[in-house]
Amino acid sequence: MARPAERGRRGNGLFVLACLLPALVLFVVFMIVPTVNVFRMSFYTWSGFSPDMRFVGLENFTRLLDDEQFVRAFQNTVALLVVVTVVTMGMALFLAAIMTRQKLRGRSLYRFILYVPSVLSVVVIAAVFSALYDQENGLINGTLQALSLDGLRQIWLGDQQLVLWSVAIAMVWQSLGYYMVLYMSGMSSIPESLYEASALDGASAGRQFFAITLPLIWQNLRTTLTFFVMSAVNLSFVLVRAMTGGGPDGSSEVLLSYMYKQAYTNSSYGYGMAIGVVIFAFSFLVSLLVSRATRREPLQF
Amino acid sequence: MTKTLRAGRALTYVLVTAIALAIAVPVGWVLLASMKQKGEFYGSPWTLPEGLHLQNYVDAFVTARMGQYFFTSVLVTVLGLVFVIAVSVPAAYVIARYEFRGRGLVEVALLAGLFVNVNYIVVPIFLMLVGWDRALVDVFPGGFFIDNPGVLSLVYAATSIPFTIYLLAAYFRSIPADYEEAAALDGASRFQVMTRVMLPMARPALTTVILFNFLAYWNDFIIALTLLPGEGKTLQVGLLNLMTAQKAAADYGRLYAGMVIVIVPVLIFYAFIQRRLIEGMASGGVKG
């Protein structure tokens, strides 16, 4: 096969360069340089708008350890990650299996509806959930009152014990359909004959799920889990930013929202970027752990 | 056996329907509530609006300036798409088809870029642009880089380059080289081979990246919030402002109307492209 590269080397370099350069310039200026800057700035104290930038080494990081608000934001992030991942993935796998195996009537309508939150913006989702959770006129409290269940009414976003769960529900609501559709496309390529054979052996639907479906989409699941960690860290931030502002009293603060606060509200850019480095390291580590923990021999069908 | 099977099936329907309702009801409720008058927000949330109170929409569009923000959103989204396609198609093409020094490095860097989310780097981007503005204060006394929709779309384009190139390059690799060779024999230049032969063949991949990037740009809120701090806002940032203002004033009609203005165009768009969107996901458009 004569590759285009062998057609005449003269001038190829120029053509390649002309094609690559615009993309590379944009990529380097707006992604690589800022990424490097996150790490660089974490060693400085800097209020942003003054030229006074002082190198402090690891001081920002040691300060983090004694920062109760940071520790709390870290705990909240981990709690949200664990709960939201387990619930979303579990439900998405279950629903996807039902939808592909049982040939439900109206399947495409269900799929259409369940995917809707994935096309909505996080601000819209925050706005919808603020309306649902509204203390006086919200859909949830209003419904409880209409059903004479006044005792169950809650201040969903104003209660320190509840607010994180309220955010978690919104996160599951947002991502469930996306992962369901993703798993559905993986599951629909599993040959029907495998299920027929196991049905003849008397395997129940539940047993088929664990013995056939799950092992065969395992690689798919691994990849999505790695991505899910990062997208959940981001989603929690944007939701918290728009819905609770981290409140009440820091009880729904997550890592990225705390970084944002330190940078813009507190003008401690260096300190904020140290938090950024911690988030980088944390999500990278979690992704690595997930990838290690879920390693299996790839199966084929 | 058949009895339990039927019971199981019924249970499945109940379950799936319940979940679908949990998604549809809040959205539908917002649509309904957007037509309520101020007094109707007290009492049960399940009451239907007494009439089609469209004044909320007028208020949201004009007074809350959602109409103006709408056009800012359209502008930055379209510009962002133009930028990202213009720079990514040639880059993806040469990465897929040409041997050159440093190709491995470029590929690894782009792959690593897939894992850098813009939420982590928005602060340094902001400070960098502020710095540029300060350096050029003699040329542009009012500032140029901050509060510039064009710069915002450039940042959108830049941050989606890794994903876009990744997807396009994979597709270009799957197209047989025979087409290019035939075109080259007919005397087409390298540039013509790329734009006249390969680009039209890559339409499915191009559609996928446009759809996913469209949703990402249109729905973005953190970058727009940071880079457009002035009067000109995007729809998402405008909605956030509306949320804060209307809650403080306990006046919900305008807020619900604002939400509908943001939701409905995306829903219409989604209704039209859902098949392609889902195919795109299956073909590797996985994006966190």
XYZ file of C-alpha atoms in Angstrom:
589
model
C 0.000 0.000 0.000
C 1.490 3.287 -1.045
C 0.858 5.660 1.830
C 0.403 9.285 0.863
C 3.581 9.981 2.807
C 5.615 8.100 0.236
C 4.174 9.965 -2.666
C 6.817 12.649 -2.508
C 8.319 13.834 0.691
C 9.088 17.344 -0.466
C 6.634 19.797 0.929
C 4.905 17.210 3.056
C 6.430 18.672 6.186
C 4.960 22.036 5.388
C 1.535 20.583 4.706
C 1.575 18.586 7.946
C 2.702 21.626 9.888
C 0.037 23.855 8.384
C -2.628 21.306 9.283
C -1.417 20.723 12.829
C -0.336 24.173 13.887
C -3.671 25.910 14.573
C -4.964 23.045 16.684
C -1.681 22.681 18.540
C -1.414 26.393 19.299
C -4.932 26.482 20.749
C -4.340 23.270 22.667
C -1.034 24.420 24.133
C -2.183 27.956 25.002
C -5.536 27.086 26.536
C -4.937 23.611 27.931
C -1.279 22.750 28.483
C -0.129 26.131 29.782
C -3.061 26.500 32.223
C -2.579 22.925 33.441
C 1.107 23.580 34.115
C 0.127 26.844 35.795
C -2.176 25.062 38.230
C 0.845 23.170 39.533
C 3.211 26.138 39.397
C 0.851 28.531 41.161
C 0.226 26.062 43.967
C 3.735 26.853 45.272
C 3.064 30.577 45.558
C 0.894 32.926 47.508
C -0.760 35.342 45.192
C -3.799 37.544 45.514
C -4.201 37.599 41.756
C -4.294 41.218 40.790
C -1.191 42.472 42.522
C 2.205 41.713 41.026
C 3.270 40.450 44.429
C 3.791 36.727 43.998
C 5.740 34.986 46.736
C 7.216 31.487 46.541
C 6.207 29.492 49.610
C 7.055 25.944 48.583
C 4.720 23.379 50.073
C 3.187 25.744 52.600
C -0.149 25.841 50.786
C -0.374 22.081 51.019
C 0.520 21.853 54.690
C -2.041 24.545 55.408
C -4.688 22.378 53.731
C -4.266 19.675 56.349
C -5.346 22.023 59.119
C -8.147 23.588 57.123
C -11.358 22.152 58.521
C -13.418 23.438 55.622
C -11.109 21.713 53.162
C -11.294 18.438 55.074
C -15.058 18.707 55.074
C -15.144 19.430 51.328
C -12.942 16.400 50.774
C -15.205 14.165 52.845
C -18.278 15.449 51.044
C -16.680 14.769 47.655
C -15.746 11.221 48.622
C -19.202 10.546 50.076
C -20.926 11.847 46.953
C -18.617 9.853 44.685
C -19.234 6.591 46.496
C -22.984 6.950 46.894
C -23.697 8.390 43.460
C -21.439 5.900 41.670
C -22.929 2.853 43.361
C -26.538 3.977 42.921
C -26.186 5.291 39.359
C -24.196 2.362 38.025
C -26.366 -0.203 39.776
C -29.597 1.309 38.510
C -28.234 1.974 35.021
C -27.049 -1.628 34.616
C -30.314 -2.996 35.959
C -32.470 -0.787 33.747
C -30.343 -1.436 30.683
C -30.639 -5.186 31.226
C -34.412 -4.943 31.604
C -34.762 -2.768 28.543
C -32.646 -4.984 26.299
C -33.721 -8.387 27.592
C -37.427 -7.906 28.140
C -38.380 -6.067 24.958
C -40.682 -3.712 26.833
C -43.418 -2.052 24.860
C -42.689 1.662 24.495
C -38.998 0.992 24.960
C -37.867 3.879 22.789
C -40.165 6.276 24.648
C -38.667 5.213 27.978
C -35.195 5.601 26.556
C -36.075 9.024 25.179
C -37.383 10.245 28.539
C -34.557 8.787 30.594
C -31.944 10.453 28.404
C -33.524 13.916 28.671
C -31.512 15.003 31.753
C -28.288 14.324 29.839
C -29.083 17.057 27.321
C -30.162 19.591 29.924
C -27.604 21.958 31.367
C -26.547 21.659 34.983
C -27.951 25.127 35.720
C -31.346 23.987 34.501
C -31.106 20.865 36.630
C -30.111 22.967 39.614
C -33.054 25.273 38.944
C -35.502 22.384 38.563
C -34.312 20.777 41.786
C -34.366 24.059 43.673
C -37.999 24.297 42.611
C -38.700 20.724 43.713
C -36.963 21.216 47.044
C -38.380 24.677 47.749
C -39.382 24.875 51.379
C -42.766 26.567 50.921
C -43.958 26.101 47.356
C -41.813 23.194 46.199
C -43.273 20.135 44.527
C -42.032 17.715 47.190
C -43.139 19.566 50.301
C -46.337 20.658 48.593
C -47.181 17.084 47.683
C -46.449 15.851 51.195
C -48.763 18.505 52.551
C -51.503 17.653 50.080
C -51.242 14.028 51.206
C -51.490 15.170 54.849
C -47.971 13.936 55.508
C -46.823 17.224 56.958
C -44.500 15.426 59.318
C -42.295 14.400 56.406
C -41.775 17.908 55.109
C -38.123 18.876 55.153
C -35.940 21.865 54.485
C -34.195 19.878 51.778
C -31.419 22.329 50.947
C -31.253 24.104 54.289
C -30.658 21.162 56.572
C -27.037 20.249 57.244
C -27.858 16.554 57.479
C -29.974 16.439 54.347
C -28.381 18.804 51.878
C -25.711 16.413 50.628
C -28.319 13.718 49.981
C -30.465 16.227 48.131
C -27.504 17.001 45.878
C -26.798 13.277 45.437
C -30.368 12.682 44.227
C -29.990 15.416 41.636
C -26.718 13.847 40.466
C -28.272 10.416 40.014
C -31.243 11.999 38.243
C -28.870 13.686 35.829
C -26.600 10.764 34.931
C -28.786 7.658 35.143
C -30.148 7.795 31.577
C -26.796 8.471 29.980
C -25.184 5.371 31.437
C -28.270 3.294 30.814
C -28.145 4.117 27.100
C -24.431 3.415 27.049
C -24.895 -0.034 28.591
C -27.894 -0.762 26.401
C -25.769 -0.390 23.303
C -23.167 -2.727 24.796
C -25.740 -5.302 25.843
C -27.634 -5.333 22.586
C -24.578 -6.715 20.791
C -24.482 -9.833 22.982
C -25.683 -12.744 20.830
C -29.136 -14.032 21.678
C -27.940 -17.631 21.388
C -26.042 -17.356 24.671
C -29.236 -16.520 26.496
C -31.174 -19.248 24.714
C -28.606 -21.860 25.641
C -28.567 -20.830 29.281
C -32.362 -20.697 29.405
C -32.412 -24.311 28.260
C -30.127 -25.086 31.183
C -32.739 -23.480 33.416
C -30.932 -20.231 34.258
C -33.156 -17.497 35.681
C -33.097 -13.937 34.392
C -31.090 -12.875 37.420
C -28.575 -15.635 36.921
C -28.257 -14.754 33.216
C -27.513 -11.167 34.176
C -24.606 -12.103 36.436
C -23.301 -15.009 34.352
C -23.639 -13.581 30.839
C -24.522 -9.903 30.627
C -22.218 -8.498 33.284
C -19.044 -10.390 32.284
C -19.542 -9.533 28.623
C -19.892 -5.785 29.148
C -17.207 -5.692 31.821
C -14.698 -3.736 29.710
C -17.416 -1.236 28.853
C -18.199 -0.861 32.553
C -14.534 -0.313 33.438
C -14.104 2.506 30.970
C -17.268 4.266 32.057
C -16.319 3.958 35.715
C -13.021 5.708 35.088
C -14.786 8.520 33.287
C -17.567 8.606 35.825
C -15.219 9.495 38.661
C -14.094 12.628 36.883
C -17.485 13.656 35.612
C -19.004 13.173 39.079
C -16.343 15.412 40.630
C -17.266 18.069 38.071
C -21.003 17.588 38.226
C -21.062 17.870 41.999
C -19.181 21.155 41.699
C -21.464 22.758 39.155
C -24.599 21.600 40.968
C -23.329 22.840 44.313
C -22.251 26.133 42.777
C -25.690 26.728 41.299
C -27.910 25.116 43.906
C -26.508 25.538 47.418
C -23.387 27.684 47.157
C -21.791 25.115 49.482
C -24.176 25.912 52.294
C -25.593 25.766 54.805
C -22.375 26.453 56.652
C -20.156 24.442 54.334
C -22.155 21.236 54.694
C -22.443 20.733 50.925
C -19.068 22.147 49.934
C -17.114 19.953 47.507
C -13.475 20.181 46.458
C -13.910 22.155 43.264
C -16.396 24.591 44.757
C -14.006 25.221 47.625
C -11.177 25.812 45.165
C -13.359 28.277 43.297
C -14.214 30.065 46.505
C -10.601 30.396 47.576
C -9.611 31.696 44.157
C -12.350 34.181 43.351
C -14.079 35.078 46.598
C -11.048 34.942 48.818
C -8.508 35.983 46.161
C -6.098 33.300 47.419
C -5.134 32.028 43.998
C -2.100 30.063 45.156
C -4.047 28.322 47.895
C -6.897 27.627 45.502
C -4.523 26.054 43.010
C -3.078 23.804 45.725
C -6.616 22.492 46.141
C -6.711 22.055 42.359
C -3.567 19.915 42.506
C -5.107 17.774 45.237
C -8.225 17.228 43.091
C -6.072 16.297 40.101
C -4.082 13.798 42.144
C -7.191 12.483 43.851
C -9.241 11.825 40.726
C -6.234 10.373 38.929
C -5.617 8.048 41.854
C -9.242 6.977 42.083
C -9.357 6.286 38.347
C -6.200 4.210 38.655
C -7.578 2.289 41.632
C -10.868 1.620 39.866
C -9.032 0.435 36.801
C -6.796 -1.876 38.882
C -9.598 -3.231 41.013
C -11.795 -4.085 38.057
C -9.139 -5.748 35.913
C -10.324 -9.073 34.516
C -9.417 -11.235 31.603
C -11.338 -9.772 28.671
C -14.065 -12.131 27.517
C -15.236 -12.521 23.961
C -18.299 -13.877 22.371
C -43.891 -20.386 35.849
C -45.855 -18.207 33.460
C -47.606 -16.589 36.395
C -44.377 -15.465 38.047
C -43.093 -14.420 34.651
C -46.140 -12.254 34.087
C -45.909 -10.793 37.593
C -42.249 -10.023 36.970
C -43.111 -8.300 33.730
C -45.793 -6.194 35.397
C -43.360 -5.240 38.122
C -40.813 -4.224 35.517
C -43.320 -1.943 33.830
C -44.239 -0.335 37.139
C -40.602 0.233 37.982
C -39.521 1.650 34.640
C -42.619 3.825 34.459
C -41.954 5.161 37.950
C -38.422 6.163 36.998
C -39.577 7.734 33.739
C -42.212 9.702 35.662
C -39.616 10.858 38.171
C -37.856 12.480 35.240
C -40.829 13.714 33.231
C -42.952 15.117 36.062
C -40.507 17.775 37.354
C -39.849 19.016 33.822
C -43.543 19.081 32.959
C -44.328 20.774 36.243
C -41.889 23.591 35.427
C -43.596 24.042 32.034
C -46.985 24.361 33.729
C -45.791 26.590 36.543
C -44.265 29.003 34.047
C -47.788 30.103 33.178
C -48.976 30.755 36.710
C -49.622 34.192 38.096
C -47.911 35.333 41.245
C -50.753 34.452 43.606
C -51.102 30.950 42.188
C -47.768 29.869 43.618
C -49.244 29.646 47.087
C -51.107 26.555 48.122
C -50.815 23.173 46.429
C -48.164 22.886 43.714
C -50.447 20.543 41.791
C -53.087 23.115 40.861
C -53.218 23.908 37.177
C -52.644 27.499 36.095
C -55.932 29.372 35.796
C -55.088 30.763 32.411
C -52.204 31.069 29.999
C -50.373 33.829 31.787
C -47.782 34.617 29.143
C -46.631 37.827 30.810
C -43.996 35.749 32.640
C -42.365 35.045 29.291
C -42.386 38.669 28.259
C -40.835 39.568 31.595
C -38.176 36.876 31.298
C -37.342 37.759 27.695
C -37.268 41.512 28.036
C -36.877 42.585 31.649
C -34.611 39.710 32.686
C -32.859 40.006 29.283
C -33.047 36.285 28.557
C -33.696 37.171 24.913
C -30.412 39.009 24.661
C -28.558 36.204 26.459
C -30.096 33.743 24.056
C -28.340 35.437 21.159
C -25.034 35.510 23.027
C -25.389 31.758 23.541
C -26.152 31.179 19.869
C -23.160 33.302 18.884
C -20.581 31.630 21.123
C -21.860 28.144 20.334
C -21.767 28.631 16.565
C -18.378 30.346 16.667
C -16.994 27.630 18.939
C -18.165 24.924 16.523
C -16.661 26.752 13.552
C -13.328 27.119 15.343
C -13.113 23.555 16.564
C -14.007 22.051 13.190
C -11.661 24.363 11.302
C -8.639 23.417 13.403
C -9.455 19.803 14.285
C -10.286 18.362 10.872
C -6.869 19.091 9.283
C -5.029 18.042 12.438
C -6.974 14.794 12.778
C -6.449 14.087 9.086
C -2.653 14.378 9.134
C -2.454 12.480 12.430
C -4.438 9.645 10.860
C -2.769 9.632 7.453
C 0.736 11.085 7.518
C 3.984 9.922 9.033
C 5.890 12.757 10.622
C 8.365 13.299 13.393
C 6.733 13.955 16.754
C 3.456 12.291 15.834
C 3.630 9.968 18.806
C 4.188 12.896 21.132
C 1.263 14.847 19.688
C -0.999 11.834 20.056
C 0.005 11.205 23.660
C -0.465 14.885 24.558
C -3.947 14.924 23.040
C -4.849 11.699 24.796
C -3.734 13.188 28.115
C -5.810 16.240 27.263
C -8.908 14.034 27.286
C -8.440 13.742 31.027
C -7.985 17.445 31.738
C -11.366 18.881 32.537
C -11.802 22.556 32.023
C -13.187 23.043 35.537
C -9.684 22.495 36.909
C -7.987 24.994 34.656
C -10.550 27.744 34.358
C -8.810 29.820 37.047
C -5.401 29.925 35.289
C -7.126 30.618 31.963
C -8.933 33.551 33.532
C -5.733 34.919 35.119
C -3.847 34.495 31.835
C -6.461 36.499 29.941
C -6.485 39.170 32.641
C -2.707 39.350 32.303
C -2.934 39.765 28.520
C -5.468 42.526 28.961
C -3.170 44.308 31.364
C -0.204 43.972 29.030
C -2.194 45.412 26.135
C -3.875 48.169 28.097
C -2.369 50.841 25.829
C -3.842 49.249 22.708
C -7.189 48.235 24.195
C -7.891 50.496 27.163
C -11.230 48.752 27.770
C -9.721 45.287 27.747
C -10.049 42.809 24.938
C -9.784 39.225 26.124
C -12.140 39.282 29.090
C -15.822 39.816 28.243
C -15.232 38.867 24.636
C -17.620 36.224 23.240
C -15.087 35.406 20.512
C -12.433 34.560 23.095
C -14.964 32.464 25.009
C -15.702 30.413 21.898
C -11.974 30.031 21.271
C -11.600 28.582 24.766
C -14.558 26.262 24.113
C -12.935 25.095 20.902
C -9.538 24.607 22.537
C -10.865 22.528 25.407
C -12.738 20.166 23.102
C -9.845 19.656 20.679
C -8.623 16.397 22.289
C -12.047 14.748 22.114
C -12.748 16.037 18.598
C -9.406 14.979 17.138
C -9.563 11.628 18.902
C -12.907 10.812 17.324
C -12.170 12.224 13.861
C -8.734 10.593 13.591
C -10.205 7.213 14.475
C -12.765 7.669 11.721
C -10.258 8.870 9.123
C -8.153 5.762 9.820
C -11.130 3.575 8.997
C -11.519 5.034 5.488
C -9.589 3.000 2.875
C -6.589 4.837 1.418
C -7.630 3.890 -2.143
C -9.862 6.940 -2.426
C -7.011 9.313 -1.679
C -4.696 7.536 -4.052
C -7.217 7.690 -6.856
C -7.780 11.398 -6.251
C -4.046 12.043 -6.124
C -3.575 10.229 -9.451
C -6.228 12.491 -10.921
C -4.036 15.401 -9.927
C -5.736 16.592 -6.768
C -3.512 18.490 -4.358
C -3.053 17.326 -0.795
C -5.382 20.051 0.366
C -8.021 19.066 -2.170
C -7.754 15.411 -1.176
C -8.455 16.424 2.382
C -11.357 18.797 1.771
C -12.993 17.264 -1.312
C -12.490 13.550 -0.752
C -11.955 12.808 2.900
C -14.116 15.459 4.531
C -17.359 14.452 2.794
C -16.670 10.806 3.639
C -16.182 11.664 7.298
C -19.643 13.191 7.604
C -20.967 10.717 10.191
C -18.036 11.370 12.538
C -18.321 15.092 11.886
C -22.004 15.053 12.826
C -21.202 13.228 16.053
C -18.563 15.714 17.167
C -20.795 18.645 16.246
C -23.682 17.245 18.298
C -21.616 16.536 21.376
C -19.693 19.788 21.196
C -22.907 21.715 20.595
C -24.380 20.358 23.809
C -21.155 21.027 25.718
C -20.878 24.660 24.546
C -24.558 25.469 24.814
C -24.837 23.963 28.303
C -21.554 25.309 29.687
C -21.824 27.601 32.607
C -18.539 27.737 34.533
C -16.349 29.052 31.696
C -18.978 31.549 30.582
C -19.469 32.689 34.167
C -15.742 33.313 34.485
C -14.867 34.792 31.117
C -17.941 36.996 30.595
C -18.233 38.777 33.946
C -19.808 41.906 32.435
C -23.230 42.688 31.015
C -23.150 40.249 28.120
C -23.985 36.809 29.478
C -24.917 33.447 28.095
C -28.295 31.886 28.695
C -27.014 29.590 31.448
C -25.370 32.360 33.446
C -28.437 34.523 32.899
C -30.618 31.775 34.307
C -28.415 31.502 37.384
C -28.768 35.237 37.975
C -32.503 35.000 37.510
C -32.579 32.174 40.041
C -30.828 34.248 42.679
C -32.905 37.346 42.009
C -36.337 35.692 41.889
C -35.745 33.625 44.988
C -34.819 36.699 46.949
C -37.972 38.414 45.739
C -40.140 35.283 46.178
C -41.424 35.891 42.652
C -41.329 32.645 40.755
C -43.247 33.181 37.514
C -40.425 34.862 35.677
C -37.922 32.264 36.894
C -40.023 29.351 35.655
C -40.515 31.081 32.318
C -36.746 31.601 32.136
C -36.204 27.897 32.788
C -38.587 26.986 29.982
C -36.744 29.322 27.613
C -33.544 27.415 28.380
C -35.100 23.925 28.355
C -37.368 23.937 25.301
C -34.836 24.622 22.509
C -32.597 21.818 23.782
C -35.552 19.433 24.016
C -36.593 20.207 20.438
C -33.015 19.740 19.282
C -32.840 16.467 21.177
C -36.105 15.183 19.741
C -34.692 15.625 16.256
C -31.252 14.167 16.770
C -31.785 11.512 19.431
C -31.062 8.607 17.097
C -27.780 10.116 15.942
C -26.836 11.073 19.473
C -27.267 7.529 20.704
C -25.427 6.062 17.711
C -22.683 8.570 18.392
C -22.377 7.369 21.957
C -22.084 3.791 20.791
C -19.347 4.733 18.300
C -17.118 6.135 20.998
C -18.533 9.525 21.763
C -18.190 8.784 25.458
C -17.494 12.033 27.169
C -17.469 12.590 30.886
